[in-house]
């Protein structure tokens, strides 16, 4: 191993400015000692689990392997951080003089950045090791720099290696936690990131569907469980009927003047797909909407496998807000930094939109502590600027590290990484209960769906439809107790006699697919077993707004999601459609003419931009709103205090609907529990009823069946506060004269 000479950077000016010349209200410097390269501190929790498995290691990358973007995330002085947290609370308090007085990016940097002296010291330190500084963000907390793998090894004392996973995926990653001089620890959070394990899109792609303009019916063009069954595809007008959006359009609220940005790492080969989607589903009469693809101070990523995600995001952002301005903000991935991070940070630094929707994520134990801190910082910055930041909760139940189809949870309960932020609004997923009620209680599906689609809008929904948590897995209690769906009667999912281990369960329902949720599990700290919550892991503390609603767990953690919307992919007969025509990425023609094709799918990737559209209607009236959780939870608390629990039950087996006055449709039946099993080394975590080649259920207890997690009265970890009645939410929204003037 090569030796390291100590570097003693001059800090006399820093110390003088701290103790003599600091201006009132200016950030305080926290670097108080000379940098000694022999006095090092490890930045724990920043090695991805795959790098800890020697079987994945294929050796070091070349020393000249170049990282064009690396992000050094800085810390504020503790009192400066506390001041910003307090200010954000005041910005959301209607009684405060600071209510809705959002900051500009420049004001945020001037008041709440790391001290300029500390930034200068850190920059000189990086440059002394050969790195180049690309930019300093206006927020004063991020340094974008570039350099080689050799410089990373020499500076941060960790090697970058090539990895090949058992499924053949190729990656690069740091093989140990980075180290930095002790003198810099008060000022540096870490490096984001030294690996290329990217956030994944939260969508589940089914394949093409066709529309018959003669019979006005949809026909899936992919393999389905029961051929010949009727599928009720959820189109834009279906969504707007179900969630009561249309009355707001009639009153003139269509999102006009509001900008929604979706953040991506791919663009659209054919931007006309957005227009084709609107034309196909009856939205072309709304003339004030705009759509553009932007690359904020970054490289155009072109198209890749995430193009279909980018398409659905921008299309579904306009479903409830057909006159909103839609921006596809995309940046290319670098070796070290996700294009998503660059798209978010650069957008907020240059021209913050009213609303952001992010449909990507990983889990806390894979992402690493610095990346989690960065994602939290992104949402905090957005909130301080007044931008509402929606994030798709995830599609793999309570184990957000779990793979999807054909795989089972092996790592146990694991929270999403970016959704654990208190500054994000997390949107989970529901499914419709109509088919279950027909199978079990004889309530006709035709009560909610017309037999024919409207020729212009392709809609067939008649009203709101009872909802349950989205769950495709054999561990869904509603699936294994439905005599039609399960082709029999089962009392449990797990164990040798359970539905998951039946022939039908293994063949068609061996999915860890469904809406995600749960408490934050490893926001800080480091697992003892790679990828498994434990060791020094601590969840993100529960935010102040997450209170007052029955069902909120007394766990002290940031619970997720906040609310949910339809996200299912067909297990109960309904799924969503989108338009992406790039054949190079598996697209299909974007028309609904006779026998033409569109794409069908599901996922909370649909829910997040759809909720962003609903929020755009509120913003059109009231101006930008920042973190709307400060409003959602009090509204839900008031609903339970005034209407009670039964009135807003969205999961009635009688087929009844919630009281027309309800703001939230409270999902009270079903669960999001997913199947689990032993890993190749015969270990399982948070899995009840499993064994060698025996599928169990993800459980909060390993000694009894405690499915993770059921829908309950009030808030629950499966669907949050439930779904929304858009018009009632709009009308219940508190207004303030200042909310439009202080942008």
XYZ file of C-alpha atoms in Angstrom:
743
model
C 0.000 0.000 0.000
C 1.313 3.413 -0.896
C 2.101 5.913 1.851
C 0.248 9.180 2.365
C 2.031 12.398 3.218
C 0.182 14.644 5.650
C -1.250 17.854 4.211
C -1.514 20.826 6.530
C -3.726 23.391 4.825
C -3.665 26.931 6.185
C -6.642 27.620 8.379
C -5.539 30.736 10.218
C -7.913 32.861 8.162
C -10.694 30.383 8.867
C -10.143 30.528 12.609
C -9.926 34.314 12.609
C -13.174 34.621 10.709
C -14.925 32.251 13.092
C -13.857 33.926 16.281
C -13.437 37.533 15.201
C -15.167 38.510 11.988
C -18.292 36.311 11.739
C -21.263 38.434 10.694
C -24.614 38.176 12.497
C -26.709 35.487 10.828
C -23.890 34.202 8.620
C -23.127 30.462 8.726
C -20.494 29.560 11.296
C -17.346 27.732 10.184
C -16.887 24.294 11.750
C -13.393 23.311 10.543
C -11.152 24.266 13.471
C -8.021 22.133 13.031
C -5.309 21.666 10.463
C -5.811 18.788 8.050
C -3.632 15.809 8.984
C -3.814 13.010 6.432
C -2.717 10.490 9.065
C -5.623 11.310 11.400
C -8.502 9.672 9.569
C -12.152 8.915 10.240
C -14.214 6.287 8.394
C -17.495 7.425 6.840
C -19.441 4.355 7.881
C -22.349 2.814 5.991
C -21.199 3.741 2.488
C -20.282 0.366 0.975
C -23.039 -1.258 -1.055
C -23.784 -4.868 0.032
C -22.792 -6.333 -3.342
C -19.219 -5.087 -2.822
C -18.975 -7.050 0.421
C -19.491 -10.386 -1.324
C -16.092 -11.616 -2.611
C -17.803 -13.781 -5.224
C -18.877 -10.616 -7.063
C -15.393 -9.071 -7.209
C -13.690 -8.939 -10.594
C -10.752 -6.757 -9.595
C -9.878 -3.076 -9.518
C -10.692 -0.692 -12.334
C -7.752 1.048 -14.010
C -6.238 3.954 -12.103
C -7.183 6.324 -14.925
C -10.855 5.268 -14.867
C -12.525 8.678 -14.903
C -15.455 9.891 -12.793
C -16.841 12.990 -14.499
C -19.191 13.791 -11.621
C -18.777 13.145 -7.924
C -20.741 15.021 -5.272
C -19.108 15.978 -1.997
C -21.973 16.726 0.361
C -21.228 19.230 3.093
C -22.719 19.794 6.535
C -24.139 22.957 7.975
C -23.213 24.029 11.479
C -25.727 22.335 13.841
C -27.341 25.624 14.840
C -27.717 26.610 11.160
C -29.435 23.292 10.423
C -31.761 23.841 13.393
C -32.607 27.347 12.154
C -33.589 26.029 8.711
C -35.727 23.251 10.182
C -37.505 25.845 12.334
C -37.984 28.172 9.371
C -39.492 25.398 7.251
C -41.978 24.652 10.046
C -42.869 28.357 10.156
C -43.255 28.490 6.373
C -46.038 25.922 6.737
C -47.731 27.546 9.761
C -50.578 29.863 8.683
C -50.187 31.793 11.949
C -46.516 32.579 11.329
C -45.231 35.751 9.626
C -43.008 33.378 7.585
C -45.982 31.484 6.119
C -45.277 30.685 2.453
C -42.365 33.108 2.293
C -40.318 30.713 0.204
C -36.611 31.260 -0.353
C -34.813 31.608 -3.661
C -31.829 29.301 -4.328
C -29.532 32.268 -3.729
C -31.195 33.190 -0.420
C -30.976 29.590 0.738
C -27.230 29.579 0.067
C -26.625 32.938 1.707
C -28.409 32.007 4.927
C -28.142 28.249 5.275
C -25.037 27.050 3.435
C -21.866 25.603 4.846
C -19.595 28.467 5.852
C -17.638 29.944 2.895
C -14.380 29.369 4.788
C -15.179 25.677 5.167
C -16.079 25.353 1.484
C -12.821 26.995 0.489
C -10.845 24.640 2.743
C -12.586 21.591 1.305
C -12.038 22.789 -2.271
C -8.314 23.270 -1.656
C -8.113 19.817 -0.107
C -9.757 18.194 -3.130
C -7.563 20.098 -5.562
C -4.440 19.165 -3.621
C -5.259 15.515 -4.432
C -5.639 16.200 -8.157
C -9.419 16.583 -8.406
C -11.070 19.289 -10.516
C -13.968 21.359 -9.212
C -16.882 21.359 -11.671
C -19.271 23.620 -9.760
C -20.406 24.789 -6.346
C -24.175 24.742 -6.021
C -26.084 27.874 -5.002
C -27.242 26.062 -1.880
C -23.619 26.011 -0.708
C -23.808 22.391 0.421
C -22.665 20.461 -2.638
C -19.369 20.393 -4.495
C -19.459 18.724 -7.917
C -15.945 17.490 -8.684
C -14.223 15.025 -11.011
C -11.204 12.764 -10.952
C -9.842 9.268 -11.423
C -10.152 6.011 -9.541
C -6.502 6.393 -8.571
C -7.198 9.796 -7.043
C -10.186 8.351 -5.195
C -8.004 5.599 -3.747
C -5.286 8.052 -2.726
C -7.741 10.567 -1.194
C -10.539 8.468 0.289
C -8.571 5.257 0.975
C -10.931 2.969 -0.906
C -10.517 1.073 -4.172
C -13.040 0.998 -7.006
C -13.621 -2.510 -8.359
C -15.597 -4.159 -11.112
C -18.447 -6.329 -9.853
C -20.510 -8.987 -11.594
C -23.673 -10.035 -9.754
C -25.106 -13.572 -9.866
C -27.734 -12.403 -12.387
C -24.991 -11.121 -14.704
C -25.381 -7.412 -13.957
C -22.097 -5.516 -14.178
C -21.304 -2.684 -11.770
C -18.490 -0.703 -10.244
C -18.293 0.083 -6.541
C -16.009 1.147 -3.733
C -14.889 -1.908 -1.768
C -14.759 -0.277 1.657
C -16.120 2.762 3.431
C -14.270 5.955 2.456
C -12.043 7.747 4.953
C -11.360 11.457 5.343
C -9.124 13.525 7.641
C -10.641 14.001 11.096
C -10.387 17.781 10.768
C -12.893 17.716 7.899
C -15.508 15.505 9.581
C -17.534 18.429 11.023
C -17.908 19.837 7.500
C -18.272 16.755 5.252
C -21.220 14.372 5.049
C -19.577 12.151 2.443
C -19.191 11.396 -1.265
C -22.220 10.558 -3.390
C -21.471 8.201 -4.741
C -18.648 5.813 -5.409
C -20.787 3.091 -6.981
C -23.241 2.833 -9.867
C -26.170 1.052 -8.200
C -28.868 3.344 -9.544
C -32.372 4.025 -8.289
C -34.876 1.826 -10.097
C -38.137 2.929 -11.721
C -41.200 2.073 -9.661
C -43.267 0.624 -12.474
C -44.239 -2.864 -13.575
C -44.434 -3.259 -17.321
C -47.039 -5.622 -18.710
C -46.753 -5.167 -22.459
C -48.961 -3.958 -25.300
C -52.729 -3.632 -25.181
C -55.054 -2.970 -28.098
C -58.341 -1.120 -28.308
C -61.200 -2.263 -30.541
C -63.060 0.837 -31.730
C -66.027 -1.256 -32.860
C -66.703 -3.051 -29.591
C -65.077 -0.298 -27.435
C -63.131 -2.910 -25.478
C -59.483 -3.313 -24.469
C -57.580 -6.492 -25.255
C -54.280 -7.309 -23.512
C -51.550 -8.528 -25.842
C -49.530 -10.228 -23.130
C -49.912 -13.440 -21.160
C -52.525 -13.144 -18.439
C -53.589 -15.546 -15.744
C -57.098 -16.124 -17.034
C -57.442 -15.683 -20.790
C -60.810 -14.356 -21.818
C -61.357 -12.306 -18.661
C -62.601 -8.722 -18.880
C -59.969 -6.085 -18.170
C -61.007 -2.572 -17.188
C -58.105 -0.409 -18.270
C -57.740 2.831 -16.323
C -57.444 5.684 -18.788
C -57.124 9.391 -17.898
C -60.862 10.100 -17.794
C -61.415 6.906 -15.777
C -58.937 8.227 -13.220
C -60.592 11.637 -13.168
C -64.056 10.118 -12.690
C -62.911 7.744 -9.947
C -61.078 10.430 -7.945
C -63.659 13.193 -8.623
C -61.440 15.565 -10.585
C -63.943 16.589 -13.273
C -65.940 19.090 -11.135
C -62.758 21.132 -10.713
C -62.273 21.335 -14.479
C -65.833 22.605 -14.785
C -64.918 25.367 -12.312
C -61.883 26.371 -14.387
C -59.138 24.603 -12.418
C -57.086 22.634 -14.927
C -53.530 23.340 -13.726
C -53.044 26.375 -15.959
C -49.827 28.258 -15.153
C -48.449 25.532 -12.864
C -45.216 23.725 -13.758
C -44.729 20.026 -12.944
C -41.252 18.608 -13.504
C -40.612 14.883 -13.660
C -36.995 13.872 -13.056
C -35.484 11.251 -15.335
C -32.287 9.665 -16.621
C -33.745 9.146 -20.109
C -35.596 11.380 -22.519
C -38.200 10.529 -25.153
C -37.066 9.677 -28.657
C -40.459 10.907 -29.817
C -41.769 13.857 -27.744
C -44.924 13.521 -29.831
C -45.819 10.535 -27.609
C -47.016 13.020 -24.968
C -49.342 14.668 -27.486
C -50.493 11.308 -28.862
C -51.426 10.147 -25.358
C -53.513 13.270 -24.803
C -55.136 13.025 -28.225
C -55.960 9.358 -27.750
C -57.665 9.839 -24.391
C -59.699 12.971 -24.990
C -57.395 15.653 -23.534
C -56.531 17.467 -26.770
C -59.209 20.132 -26.197
C -57.090 21.609 -23.390
C -54.924 24.089 -25.285
C -52.847 25.829 -22.580
C -50.611 22.906 -21.667
C -46.976 22.809 -22.718
C -44.433 20.012 -22.796
C -40.669 20.293 -23.112
C -37.596 18.184 -22.465
C -34.837 20.014 -20.603
C -31.302 19.101 -19.564
C -30.451 21.506 -16.724
C -26.693 22.175 -16.926
C -26.045 18.521 -17.767
C -25.606 16.097 -20.641
C -28.585 14.892 -22.657
C -28.981 11.224 -21.659
C -30.694 10.154 -24.868
C -32.804 7.018 -24.558
C -32.281 3.907 -22.471
C -34.360 1.293 -20.690
C -35.962 3.986 -18.522
C -37.588 5.712 -21.497
C -40.895 4.000 -20.769
C -40.736 5.384 -17.222
C -40.066 8.874 -18.545
C -43.045 8.566 -20.900
C -45.549 7.495 -18.287
C -44.335 10.170 -15.851
C -44.944 13.108 -18.173
C -48.179 11.660 -19.523
C -49.733 10.933 -16.153
C -48.620 14.278 -14.730
C -51.124 15.887 -17.102
C -53.989 13.452 -16.462
C -55.575 15.509 -13.661
C -54.019 18.819 -14.775
C -54.493 18.917 -18.556
C -53.449 22.585 -18.828
C -50.307 22.364 -16.656
C -46.818 22.930 -18.023
C -44.947 19.611 -18.020
C -41.151 19.428 -17.982
C -39.144 16.271 -18.483
C -35.940 17.154 -16.613
C -33.274 14.603 -17.524
C -29.543 14.197 -17.028
C -27.200 11.445 -18.118
C -25.876 9.044 -15.502
C -22.217 9.405 -14.668
C -19.995 6.674 -13.226
C -20.476 8.089 -9.749
C -23.630 10.215 -9.687
C -27.108 9.253 -10.809
C -28.566 11.399 -13.554
C -31.630 11.690 -11.335
C -29.622 13.469 -8.634
C -28.161 15.836 -11.210
C -31.590 16.523 -12.705
C -33.077 17.322 -9.291
C -30.192 19.408 -7.966
C -29.608 21.378 -11.154
C -33.316 22.054 -11.611
C -33.611 23.384 -8.050
C -30.453 25.438 -8.482
C -31.568 27.101 -11.721
C -35.359 27.334 -12.005
C -37.317 25.509 -9.290
C -40.686 24.251 -10.567
C -43.903 24.347 -8.562
C -43.983 20.542 -8.265
C -41.491 17.694 -8.755
C -42.383 14.037 -9.230
C -39.707 11.367 -8.762
C -40.613 7.790 -9.716
C -37.322 6.092 -8.852
C -35.766 4.656 -5.713
C -33.832 1.953 -3.907
C -33.745 0.854 -0.286
C -31.856 2.286 2.658
C -29.420 -0.606 3.183
C -28.243 -0.677 -0.457
C -28.088 3.031 -1.236
C -25.590 4.050 1.457
C -25.683 6.738 4.105
C -24.284 9.617 2.053
C -26.703 9.073 -0.826
C -29.618 8.873 1.642
C -28.469 12.149 3.196
C -28.205 13.679 -0.276
C -31.731 12.592 -1.211
C -33.044 14.019 2.039
C -31.199 17.258 1.313
C -32.750 17.444 -2.166
C -36.257 17.229 -0.733
C -35.400 19.727 2.025
C -34.059 22.229 -0.515
C -37.198 21.807 -2.631
C -39.401 22.426 0.400
C -37.534 25.595 1.394
C -38.061 26.889 -2.163
C -41.797 26.099 -1.998
C -41.612 23.141 -4.400
C -43.813 20.162 -3.552
C -41.734 16.975 -3.915
C -43.733 13.814 -4.673
C -41.966 10.437 -4.658
C -43.305 7.063 -5.771
C -43.256 4.839 -2.697
C -42.242 1.599 -4.384
C -43.581 -1.663 -5.800
C -42.224 -4.468 -3.604
C -44.190 -4.338 -0.374
C -42.367 -3.802 2.906
C -39.020 -4.997 1.516
C -37.961 -2.271 -0.878
C -34.730 -4.169 -1.561
C -36.717 -7.076 -2.958
C -36.638 -8.036 -6.637
C -39.908 -8.331 -8.513
C -41.535 -11.147 -10.470
C -40.408 -14.670 -9.734
C -38.345 -13.672 -6.743
C -38.985 -13.539 -3.023
C -37.942 -11.284 -0.196
C -34.667 -12.472 1.339
C -33.510 -9.372 3.240
C -36.521 -8.683 5.443
C -38.227 -5.390 6.220
C -36.433 -2.561 4.443
C -37.561 1.005 3.830
C -37.209 3.074 0.686
C -34.255 5.455 0.649
C -35.617 8.740 -0.733
C -39.130 8.158 0.622
C -37.765 8.150 4.188
C -37.249 11.906 3.965
C -39.597 14.004 6.074
C -39.610 16.591 3.272
C -41.037 14.283 0.593
C -44.681 13.408 -0.019
C -44.741 9.647 -0.535
C -47.411 8.197 -2.814
C -48.248 4.516 -2.454
C -50.445 2.191 -4.500
C -53.972 0.791 -4.358
C -56.044 -1.636 -6.400
C -59.797 -1.901 -6.915
C -61.961 -4.170 -4.769
C -64.778 -4.646 -7.273
C -63.711 -8.063 -8.564
C -63.161 -9.415 -5.044
C -66.586 -8.197 -3.940
C -68.175 -9.861 -6.942
C -66.336 -13.149 -6.373
C -67.022 -13.333 -2.631
C -70.120 -11.229 -1.973
C -71.908 -11.149 -5.327
C -71.676 -7.388 -5.836
C -71.672 -6.878 -9.636
C -68.584 -5.289 -11.154
C -71.019 -3.548 -13.493
C -71.978 -1.291 -10.571
C -68.695 0.548 -11.214
C -67.778 -0.117 -14.852
C -69.747 0.370 -18.039
C -69.679 -2.502 -20.507
C -68.452 -0.105 -23.215
C -65.815 2.594 -23.359
C -66.648 6.166 -24.310
C -65.560 6.511 -27.959
C -63.836 9.882 -27.377
C -62.206 9.461 -23.957
C -62.071 5.631 -23.800
C -63.439 5.894 -20.243
C -65.776 3.292 -18.752
C -65.669 4.059 -15.009
C -69.027 5.084 -13.563
C -67.971 6.339 -10.127
C -65.473 5.882 -7.358
C -64.552 2.196 -6.949
C -63.828 0.572 -3.543
C -60.092 0.227 -2.960
C -57.627 -2.153 -1.324
C -53.825 -2.119 -1.152
C -52.156 -3.107 -4.417
C -50.764 -6.622 -3.939
C -50.111 -9.258 -6.605
C -48.534 -11.823 -4.292
C -49.723 -15.169 -2.979
C -49.486 -13.683 0.525
C -52.381 -11.285 -0.153
C -55.174 -12.392 2.175
C -57.781 -11.226 -0.315
C -56.228 -13.357 -3.070
C -55.846 -16.574 -1.099
C -59.348 -16.303 0.430
C -61.056 -15.558 -2.905
C -62.486 -18.892 -4.141
C -62.293 -17.748 -7.763
C -58.840 -16.169 -7.702
C -57.268 -18.951 -5.616
C -59.401 -21.750 -7.124
C -60.065 -23.049 -3.643
C -60.291 -22.088 -0.008
C -57.131 -21.320 1.969
C -56.779 -20.058 5.516
C -53.150 -18.984 5.225
C -50.494 -18.154 2.667
C -47.383 -19.606 4.351
C -46.208 -23.098 5.196
C -46.508 -26.349 3.280
C -50.327 -26.182 3.285
C -50.511 -22.496 2.466
C -51.614 -20.986 -0.820
C -48.110 -19.791 -1.704
C -46.921 -23.389 -1.799
C -49.807 -24.663 -3.898
C -49.343 -25.321 -7.602
C -51.448 -22.285 -8.536
C -49.765 -20.027 -5.995
C -46.268 -20.934 -7.145
C -47.114 -20.659 -10.844
C -49.084 -17.417 -10.944
C -48.642 -15.524 -7.670
C -44.983 -15.929 -6.765
C -44.557 -12.186 -6.841
C -43.021 -9.650 -4.510
C -45.062 -7.031 -6.354
C -47.364 -4.513 -4.700
C -47.468 -1.107 -3.103
C -44.695 -0.413 -0.618
C -44.626 1.182 2.806
C -43.307 0.904 6.329
C -41.245 2.839 8.834
C -37.809 4.185 7.976
C -35.371 1.431 8.930
C -31.755 2.475 8.260
C -31.702 6.220 7.577
C -28.435 6.382 9.506
C -26.077 3.687 10.712
C -24.710 0.501 9.228
C -26.154 -3.036 9.047
C -24.246 -5.836 10.727
C -25.415 -8.332 8.075
C -25.087 -6.919 4.590
C -28.377 -5.630 3.249
C -30.316 -6.581 6.417
C -31.591 -3.948 8.828
C -29.703 -4.229 12.114
C -26.356 -3.248 13.569
C -26.327 0.500 14.174
C -29.264 1.212 11.820
C -31.645 3.943 12.952
C -34.737 5.166 11.133
C -35.462 8.788 10.334
C -37.347 10.298 13.305
C -41.073 10.891 12.931
C -41.805 14.395 11.611
C -43.967 16.780 13.600
C -46.827 16.722 11.081
C -47.260 12.930 11.264
C -49.705 12.902 14.166
C -53.380 13.218 15.076
C -54.751 10.462 12.822
C -55.891 7.088 14.205
C -53.526 4.286 13.238
C -50.265 6.248 13.022
C -47.766 3.884 14.679
C -46.165 4.995 17.919
C -42.769 3.956 16.579
C -40.886 7.242 16.565
C -40.008 6.712 12.878
C -40.913 8.413 9.604
C -43.781 6.214 8.431
C -44.562 5.746 4.742
C -46.494 6.277 2.504
C -48.439 9.480 3.108
C -51.297 8.664 0.727
C -52.012 6.354 -2.211
C -53.691 6.180 -5.601
C -54.485 3.368 -8.014
C -51.279 1.644 -9.214
C -52.224 -1.965 -9.957
C -51.109 -4.059 -12.905
C -54.087 -6.291 -13.507
C -54.301 -8.934 -10.779
C -57.878 -7.807 -9.980
C -58.692 -6.915 -13.604
C -57.499 -3.318 -13.918
C -54.252 -1.708 -15.000
C -53.017 1.570 -16.484
C -52.002 2.621 -19.976
C -49.310 4.867 -21.405
C -47.783 5.782 -24.727
C -44.151 5.120 -25.734
C -43.485 4.490 -29.408
C -39.704 4.043 -29.473
C -39.339 0.528 -30.895
C -35.661 0.460 -29.896
C -36.786 0.416 -26.258
C -39.722 -1.947 -26.721
C -42.373 0.664 -27.457
C -45.616 0.284 -29.391
C -47.594 2.558 -31.744
C -49.422 5.269 -29.809
C -52.975 5.259 -31.072
C -56.193 3.658 -29.935
C -57.457 2.980 -33.429
C -58.871 -0.429 -34.123
C -56.315 -3.100 -33.217
C -53.522 -0.548 -32.606
C -51.328 -0.872 -29.556
C -50.461 1.046 -26.399
C -48.445 -0.017 -23.365
C -50.094 -1.438 -20.262
C -48.632 -1.564 -16.765
C -48.810 -0.552 -13.150
C -46.695 0.814 -10.339
C -46.482 3.735 -7.970
C -44.666 5.461 -10.843
C -48.186 6.202 -12.095
C -49.444 7.325 -8.674
C -46.795 9.962 -8.012
C -47.183 12.061 -11.191
C -50.960 11.593 -11.047
C -51.005 13.069 -7.536
C -48.733 15.852 -8.767
C -51.454 16.683 -11.271
C -54.098 16.890 -8.550
C -51.801 19.164 -6.561
C -51.393 21.417 -9.609
C -55.104 22.253 -9.408
C -54.625 23.369 -5.805
C -51.522 25.351 -6.734
C -53.402 27.109 -9.539
C -55.675 28.635 -6.901
C -53.312 29.014 -3.949
C -49.772 29.253 -5.322
C -46.952 26.837 -4.576
C -47.404 24.902 -1.348
C -44.098 23.340 -0.285
C -44.472 20.168 1.775
C -48.202 19.442 1.659
C -47.962 16.880 4.471
C -48.377 19.852 6.802
C -51.900 20.119 5.349
C -52.791 16.488 4.598
C -52.437 15.112 8.121
C -54.512 17.854 9.838
C -57.211 17.415 7.184
C -57.271 13.661 7.859
C -57.402 14.248 11.626
C -60.362 16.586 11.146
C -62.119 14.036 8.934
C -61.979 11.391 11.646
C -63.056 13.874 14.304
C -66.085 15.075 12.338
C -67.213 12.123 10.200
C -65.850 9.156 12.139
C -64.137 5.992 10.922
C -67.057 4.212 9.264
C -68.191 7.069 7.026
C -65.060 7.119 4.867
C -64.460 3.360 4.646
C -63.253 2.755 1.087
C -63.214 -1.060 1.384
C -66.821 -1.997 2.072
C -67.713 -5.587 1.197
C -71.278 -4.429 0.523
C -69.936 -2.433 -2.380
C -70.925 0.819 -0.699
C -68.927 4.003 -1.260
C -67.449 6.508 1.177
C -69.536 9.431 2.385
C -69.577 12.100 -0.361
C -68.049 14.577 2.132
C -64.859 12.540 2.685
C -61.543 14.062 1.649
C -59.682 10.754 2.066
C -60.985 7.363 0.977
C -59.804 5.268 3.936
C -58.625 1.858 2.721
C -59.480 -0.584 5.513
C -59.212 -4.103 4.019
C -56.428 -6.144 2.446
C -52.667 -5.940 2.883
C -49.404 -5.428 1.003
C -47.659 -8.484 2.458
C -45.205 -10.190 0.081
C -43.804 -13.746 -0.048
C -40.374 -14.499 1.377
C -38.006 -17.441 1.530
C -34.543 -18.491 2.550
C -31.596 -17.102 0.617
C -29.114 -19.494 -1.076
C -27.337 -19.900 2.267
C -30.607 -20.948 3.979
C -31.070 -17.761 5.980
C -34.254 -15.711 6.015
C -35.148 -12.482 7.747
C -38.532 -11.245 8.983
C -40.069 -14.287 7.310
C -42.710 -16.418 9.028
C -43.674 -19.944 7.964
C -40.845 -20.549 5.502
C -38.440 -23.452 5.237
C -36.295 -25.260 2.723
C -38.150 -24.635 -0.547
C -41.171 -23.475 1.484
C -42.490 -19.962 0.918
C -43.346 -17.857 3.956
C -44.840 -14.409 4.491
C -42.993 -11.211 5.322
C -43.836 -10.580 8.955
C -42.987 -8.165 11.742
C -42.526 -11.256 13.925
C -40.518 -14.381 13.169
C -42.450 -16.396 15.765
C -46.012 -15.619 14.700
C -47.965 -14.425 11.691
C -47.886 -10.604 11.727
C -48.186 -9.675 8.035
C -46.293 -6.586 6.917
C -48.546 -4.642 6.537
C -52.373 -4.701 6.635
C -54.755 -1.887 5.792
C -56.544 -0.634 8.905
C -58.853 2.151 10.036
C -57.160 5.518 9.663
C -53.493 5.711 8.732
C -51.769 2.454 7.849
C -48.408 1.429 6.412
C -50.067 -0.162 3.381
C -51.793 2.940 1.949
C -51.049 5.833 4.324
C -54.069 8.130 4.674
C -55.764 6.370 1.741
C -56.665 7.874 -1.630
C -58.265 11.267 -2.222
C -61.470 12.807 -3.434
C -59.800 15.562 -5.459
C -62.659 18.052 -5.352
C -63.145 17.648 -1.606
C -59.402 17.978 -1.031
C -59.367 21.155 -3.123
C -62.325 22.661 -1.256
C -60.934 21.746 2.169
C -57.502 23.213 1.399
C -56.682 26.158 3.693
C -56.034 29.397 1.851
C -54.122 32.521 2.815
C -53.830 35.790 0.946
C -50.046 35.633 1.210
C -49.850 32.261 -0.541
C -50.035 33.840 -4.007
C -47.937 36.891 -3.370
C -44.798 35.360 -1.913
C -43.425 33.161 -4.674
